[in-house]
Short mmCIF file of C-alpha atoms in Angstrom, two decimals:
data_model
loop_
_atom_site.label_atom_id
_atom_site.label_comp_id
_atom_site.label_asym_id
_atom_site.label_seq_id
_atom_site.Cartn_x
_atom_site.Cartn_y
_atom_site.Cartn_z
CA UNK C 12 96.06 90.83 136.73
CA UNK C 13 92.78 91.91 138.27
CA UNK C 14 89.49 93.12 136.83
CA UNK C 15 86.12 94.49 137.82
CA UNK C 16 82.80 95.10 136.06
CA UNK C 17 79.64 96.62 137.60
CA UNK C 18 76.67 94.41 138.47
CA UNK C 19 74.06 96.05 136.25
CA UNK C 20 73.65 94.42 132.85
CA UNK C 21 72.32 96.35 129.84
CA UNK C 22 71.37 93.81 127.18
CA UNK C 23 70.60 94.32 123.52
CA UNK C 24 66.96 93.59 124.32
CA UNK C 25 67.02 96.44 126.85
CA UNK C 26 68.36 98.75 124.15
CA UNK C 27 65.54 97.71 121.82
CA UNK C 28 63.20 99.53 124.23
CA UNK C 29 65.36 102.67 124.24
CA UNK C 30 66.33 103.27 120.61
CA UNK C 31 65.47 102.00 117.14
CA UNK C 32 67.66 98.90 117.08
CA UNK C 33 67.48 95.13 117.52
CA UNK C 34 69.47 92.36 119.16
CA UNK C 35 70.12 90.77 115.77
CA UNK C 36 71.31 94.05 114.22
CA UNK C 37 73.73 94.78 117.10
CA UNK C 38 75.22 91.27 117.17
CA UNK C 39 75.61 91.15 113.40
CA UNK C 40 77.49 94.44 113.27
CA UNK C 41 79.46 94.42 116.54
CA UNK C 42 79.42 90.98 118.20
CA UNK C 43 78.13 92.60 121.40
CA UNK C 44 75.30 90.99 123.40
CA UNK C 45 75.54 92.80 126.74
CA UNK C 46 77.43 95.54 128.50
CA UNK C 47 77.87 96.48 132.18
CA UNK C 48 76.71 99.84 133.52
CA UNK C 49 78.07 101.59 136.61
CA UNK C 50 75.68 102.73 139.32
CA UNK C 51 74.83 106.44 139.50
CA UNK C 52 77.19 106.85 142.46
CA UNK C 53 79.95 104.66 141.00
CA UNK C 54 82.77 106.33 139.10
CA UNK C 55 86.01 105.48 137.32
CA UNK C 56 88.14 105.58 140.48
CA UNK C 57 85.71 103.21 142.22
CA UNK C 58 86.03 100.64 139.43
CA UNK C 59 89.81 101.06 139.42
CA UNK C 60 90.09 100.41 143.16
CA UNK C 61 87.97 97.27 142.88
CA UNK C 62 90.07 95.96 139.96
CA UNK C 63 93.24 96.39 142.04
CA UNK C 64 91.60 94.68 145.01
CA UNK C 65 90.70 91.79 142.72
CA UNK C 66 94.38 91.60 141.66
CA UNK C 67 95.46 91.50 145.32
CA UNK C 68 92.94 88.76 146.08
CA UNK C 69 93.79 86.65 143.02
CA UNK C 70 97.55 86.64 143.55
CA UNK C 71 98.00 87.36 147.28
CA UNK C 72 100.29 90.31 146.55
CA UNK C 73 100.81 93.63 148.26
CA UNK C 74 100.62 97.01 146.56
CA UNK C 75 101.76 99.05 149.55
CA UNK C 76 105.28 99.31 148.09
CA UNK C 77 104.17 100.30 144.56
CA UNK C 78 106.33 103.23 143.48
CA UNK C 79 104.32 104.45 140.48
CA UNK C 80 100.66 104.33 139.39
CA UNK C 81 99.56 104.74 135.77
CA UNK C 82 95.84 104.98 135.02
CA UNK C 83 94.44 105.03 131.51
CA UNK C 84 90.99 106.59 131.27
CA UNK C 85 88.87 108.80 129.05
CA UNK C 86 86.32 109.27 131.84
CA UNK C 87 88.16 110.54 134.92
CA UNK C 88 86.00 111.40 137.94
CA UNK C 89 87.28 114.96 137.65
CA UNK C 90 89.79 116.69 135.32
CA UNK C 91 91.93 117.00 138.45
CA UNK C 92 92.98 115.46 140.74
CA UNK C 93 93.92 112.49 138.61
CA UNK C 94 92.38 109.06 139.08
CA UNK C 95 95.92 107.76 139.69
CA UNK C 96 96.36 110.11 142.64
CA UNK C 97 93.00 109.04 144.06
CA UNK C 98 94.13 105.41 143.83
CA UNK C 99 97.31 106.23 145.76
CA UNK C 100 95.21 107.57 148.61
CA UNK C 101 92.46 104.94 148.58
CA UNK C 102 94.86 102.00 148.37
CA UNK C 103 96.94 103.29 151.28
CA UNK C 104 100.17 103.63 149.29
CA UNK C 105 102.36 106.01 151.26
CA UNK C 106 104.37 107.71 148.54
CA UNK C 107 104.62 107.09 144.83
CA UNK C 108 104.47 108.75 141.45
CA UNK C 109 101.07 108.94 139.77
CA UNK C 110 99.86 109.83 136.31
CA UNK C 111 96.69 109.56 134.24
CA UNK C 112 97.16 108.57 130.60
CA UNK C 113 94.86 110.03 127.95
CA UNK C 114 95.30 107.60 125.08
CA UNK C 115 91.72 106.37 124.67
CA UNK C 116 91.42 102.66 123.84
CA UNK C 117 95.18 102.31 123.39
CA UNK C 118 95.79 103.52 126.93
CA UNK C 119 96.21 100.24 128.79
CA UNK C 120 98.86 98.96 126.38
CA UNK C 121 100.49 102.39 126.38
CA UNK C 122 100.57 102.17 130.18
CA UNK C 123 102.22 98.74 130.08
CA UNK C 124 104.85 100.05 127.68
CA UNK C 125 105.52 103.11 129.85
CA UNK C 126 105.76 100.89 132.93
CA UNK C 127 108.25 98.66 131.16
CA UNK C 128 110.35 101.69 130.25
CA UNK C 129 110.31 103.03 133.81
CA UNK C 130 111.25 99.65 135.25
CA UNK C 131 113.89 98.87 132.62
CA UNK C 132 115.51 102.28 133.15
CA UNK C 133 115.95 101.49 136.83
CA UNK C 134 113.85 104.46 137.97
CA UNK C 135 111.11 102.24 139.39
CA UNK C 136 110.62 98.63 140.44
CA UNK C 137 106.89 98.09 140.98
CA UNK C 138 104.16 99.81 138.96
CA UNK C 139 100.39 99.55 138.90
CA UNK C 140 98.89 99.92 135.42
CA UNK C 141 95.13 100.39 135.38
CA UNK C 142 92.59 100.87 132.60
CA UNK C 143 89.26 102.07 134.02
CA UNK C 144 86.22 103.54 132.29
CA UNK C 145 82.66 104.62 133.02
CA UNK C 146 81.71 105.30 129.42
CA UNK C 147 77.99 105.04 130.18
CA UNK C 148 78.26 108.46 131.83
CA UNK C 149 79.39 110.09 128.57
CA UNK C 150 77.22 108.09 126.18
CA UNK C 151 74.13 109.59 124.55
CA UNK C 152 71.54 106.86 124.94
CA UNK C 153 69.41 108.51 122.26
CA UNK C 154 72.16 107.99 119.69
CA UNK C 155 71.77 104.44 118.41
CA UNK C 156 75.10 104.55 116.57
CA UNK C 157 77.09 104.83 119.82
CA UNK C 158 74.90 103.70 122.73
CA UNK C 159 74.92 100.09 121.50
CA UNK C 160 78.70 99.95 121.83
CA UNK C 161 79.92 101.18 125.17
CA UNK C 162 80.11 99.66 128.64
CA UNK C 163 81.91 100.18 131.95
CA UNK C 164 84.75 98.18 133.47
CA UNK C 165 88.31 98.18 134.78
CA UNK C 166 91.45 96.08 134.64
CA UNK C 167 94.72 96.29 136.55
CA UNK C 168 98.18 94.83 136.08
CA UNK C 169 101.15 94.81 138.42
CA UNK C 170 104.45 95.25 136.57
CA UNK C 171 107.51 94.35 138.64
CA UNK C 172 111.21 94.12 137.94
CA UNK C 173 112.44 90.55 137.44
CA UNK C 174 116.04 90.15 136.36
CA UNK C 175 115.55 86.49 135.41
CA UNK C 176 112.24 86.34 133.55
CA UNK C 177 111.63 89.22 131.16
CA UNK C 178 108.07 89.55 129.87
CA UNK C 179 108.29 92.50 127.48
CA UNK C 180 109.78 91.64 124.10
CA UNK C 181 109.03 94.59 121.81
CA UNK C 182 106.53 97.43 121.46
CA UNK C 183 105.44 100.17 119.09
CA UNK C 184 103.17 103.24 119.40
CA UNK C 185 101.86 105.52 116.65
CA UNK C 186 99.64 108.59 116.30
CA UNK C 187 97.61 110.06 113.44
CA UNK C 188 96.39 113.31 114.95
CA UNK C 189 94.62 114.35 111.76
CA UNK C 190 92.06 111.61 112.41
CA UNK C 191 91.12 112.84 115.89
CA UNK C 192 87.98 114.38 114.42
CA UNK C 193 86.48 110.93 113.84
CA UNK C 194 86.31 109.92 117.53
CA UNK C 195 86.28 112.42 120.40
CA UNK C 196 84.61 113.94 123.44
CA UNK C 197 83.88 117.65 123.24
CA UNK C 198 85.78 119.81 125.70
CA UNK C 199 86.92 123.37 126.39
CA UNK C 200 87.91 124.07 122.78
CA UNK C 201 85.42 123.93 119.94
CA UNK C 202 87.86 123.02 117.18
CA UNK C 203 86.43 119.55 116.65
CA UNK C 204 82.81 120.65 116.99
CA UNK C 205 83.28 122.88 113.94
CA UNK C 206 83.19 119.76 111.79
CA UNK C 207 80.13 117.79 110.70
CA UNK C 208 80.33 115.90 114.00
CA UNK C 209 79.10 117.67 117.11
CA UNK C 210 78.54 116.94 120.78
CA UNK C 211 78.21 118.28 124.30
CA UNK C 212 80.51 116.24 126.52
CA UNK C 213 79.45 112.89 125.07
CA UNK C 214 81.36 110.49 122.86
CA UNK C 215 81.12 111.38 119.18
CA UNK C 216 82.15 108.78 116.62
CA UNK C 217 82.26 108.40 112.87
CA UNK C 218 82.08 104.62 112.88
CA UNK C 219 82.93 104.09 109.23
CA UNK C 220 86.15 106.10 109.46
CA UNK C 221 87.17 104.54 112.78
CA UNK C 222 86.65 101.07 111.28
CA UNK C 223 88.94 101.87 108.35
CA UNK C 224 91.60 103.48 110.56
CA UNK C 225 91.64 100.60 113.05
CA UNK C 226 91.98 97.92 110.39
CA UNK C 227 94.59 99.75 108.32
CA UNK C 228 96.67 100.59 111.42
CA UNK C 229 96.81 96.99 112.66
CA UNK C 230 97.50 95.61 109.20
CA UNK C 231 100.36 98.11 108.74
CA UNK C 232 101.94 98.08 112.20
CA UNK C 233 101.68 94.49 113.43
CA UNK C 234 103.87 92.92 110.72
CA UNK C 235 106.47 95.64 111.32
CA UNK C 236 106.49 95.00 115.08
CA UNK C 237 106.89 91.25 114.61
CA UNK C 238 109.67 91.69 112.05
CA UNK C 239 111.56 94.09 114.34
CA UNK C 240 111.25 91.58 117.20
CA UNK C 241 112.39 88.66 115.04
CA UNK C 242 109.02 86.91 115.37
CA UNK C 243 106.40 85.69 112.93
CA UNK C 244 102.63 85.40 113.31
CA UNK C 245 103.09 81.66 113.76
CA UNK C 246 104.99 82.39 117.00
CA UNK C 247 101.93 84.00 118.56
CA UNK C 248 99.83 81.96 120.95
CA UNK C 249 97.24 84.72 121.39
CA UNK C 250 96.34 88.01 119.73
CA UNK C 251 94.56 90.42 122.11
CA UNK C 252 93.36 93.50 120.22
CA UNK C 253 91.17 96.22 121.66
CA UNK C 254 87.65 94.73 121.71
CA UNK C 255 85.89 97.59 119.98
CA UNK C 256 83.92 95.59 117.47
CA UNK C 257 84.27 91.98 116.33
CA UNK C 258 83.94 93.05 112.68
CA UNK C 259 87.02 95.29 112.95
CA UNK C 260 89.03 92.39 114.36
CA UNK C 261 87.72 89.95 111.75
CA UNK C 262 88.64 92.35 108.95
CA UNK C 263 92.16 92.88 110.32
CA UNK C 264 92.74 89.16 110.90
CA UNK C 265 91.47 88.37 107.41
CA UNK C 266 93.98 90.75 105.84
CA UNK C 267 96.76 89.53 108.13
CA UNK C 268 95.83 85.86 107.49
CA UNK C 269 95.66 85.35 111.24
CA UNK C 270 93.23 82.76 112.71
CA UNK C 271 90.33 84.14 114.74
CA UNK C 272 90.60 81.05 116.97
CA UNK C 273 93.70 82.63 118.52
CA UNK C 274 92.02 85.97 119.29
CA UNK C 275 90.81 86.97 122.77
CA UNK C 276 87.72 89.23 122.76
CA UNK C 277 85.87 90.78 125.71
CA UNK C 278 83.13 92.92 124.16
CA UNK C 279 80.56 90.13 123.72
CA UNK C 280 79.36 90.45 127.31
CA UNK C 281 81.07 93.67 128.42
CA UNK C 282 80.77 95.95 125.38
CA UNK C 283 83.47 98.36 124.29
CA UNK C 284 85.06 99.42 127.59
CA UNK C 285 87.83 101.44 125.90
CA UNK C 286 91.08 101.03 127.87
CA UNK C 287 89.60 98.15 129.90
CA UNK C 288 88.82 95.80 126.99
CA UNK C 289 92.29 94.25 126.80
CA UNK C 290 92.68 93.44 130.52
CA UNK C 291 89.11 92.08 130.53
CA UNK C 292 89.97 89.87 127.53
CA UNK C 293 93.14 88.67 129.28
CA UNK C 294 91.16 87.83 132.40
CA UNK C 295 88.67 85.82 130.33
CA UNK C 296 91.59 83.99 128.73
CA UNK C 297 92.96 83.12 132.17
CA UNK C 298 89.59 81.98 133.53
CA UNK C 299 88.91 79.83 130.46
CA UNK C 300 92.32 78.15 130.74
CA UNK C 301 93.50 79.48 127.40
CA UNK C 302 96.50 81.56 128.48
CA UNK C 303 99.33 79.52 129.93
CA UNK C 304 102.71 80.39 131.41
CA UNK C 305 105.26 80.86 128.64
CA UNK C 306 102.70 81.85 126.00
CA UNK C 307 103.54 84.66 123.59
CA UNK C 308 100.84 87.35 123.39
CA UNK C 309 100.44 90.37 121.14
CA UNK C 310 98.37 93.15 122.73
CA UNK C 311 97.17 95.89 120.39
CA UNK C 312 95.16 98.96 121.38
CA UNK C 313 93.77 101.63 119.06
CA UNK C 314 91.38 104.53 119.52
CA UNK C 315 90.55 108.23 119.49
CA UNK C 316 93.41 110.50 118.71
CA UNK C 317 93.96 108.50 116.49
CA UNK C 318 96.41 106.58 118.66
CA UNK C 319 97.74 103.03 118.61
CA UNK C 320 100.01 101.02 120.90
CA UNK C 321 101.04 97.36 120.61
CA UNK C 322 103.31 95.22 122.72
CA UNK C 323 104.64 91.71 122.39
CA UNK C 324 104.92 89.92 125.73
CA UNK C 325 105.76 86.55 127.18
CA UNK C 326 103.22 85.52 129.81
CA UNK C 327 105.22 84.80 132.96
CA UNK C 328 102.41 84.73 135.52
#
């Protein structure tokens, strides 16, 4: 694992000077106190490279022999070339497959699951999975319903073949395309802009509907995943959902009867960083001495699309 967040901090008190909001209101409704903001000349690929370099430093590993790169992002530097291909060049990897994943806040978990499939199939042996976002560049800071939420950050994981210590236990991914209208960025087509929601390249969100979709999806899919894997909630050491909003997680855990004390959350000081929230939460869990070798973790991402991806893993680092 490796992570990176920009130096600049945007606090709730800073936002009070920008829009009609308050620190108390934001914390009460989201659990967010601060978020990190990329510099004007700092983009998604820059954050991704620094997250991988942090991984290399933390674990004294090499990425020169990586044979595939998967990058989850909703904010690529450019539509093409992909961020993954830019990483291949900037990290000095001679030859490997590369692919950007467009799965919003579920993207990092989706990337882990794809990496597991590629490794398990025997096609690849060493894969970089990165979630990197510069959401501040597509956030309307005049819109108080969205600008209080989003921050910038990146996380990277190295997935390698190990015939003796399997980490991936079971996974599931779902899509409800009909709900894409509730969370999107406008693009070349205007099909979504024809609705009551509108935008011009920025993130557009119907918070109420996203809240309901996120909670109902986790409550429906997590018990099914655990049952299919032959596990129960009591077997989980840590639950690591996408850190969109603490109230979403509290509502889901309440309905699942799962203790919040076993939840890892990264948005308090980093905001909603989309596909980077889960690796940032994992890194916090490592730094705080919570996650230990042999622990069983359930990672669950959900976001625009409406897409969801969960995976049950055994922590073998």
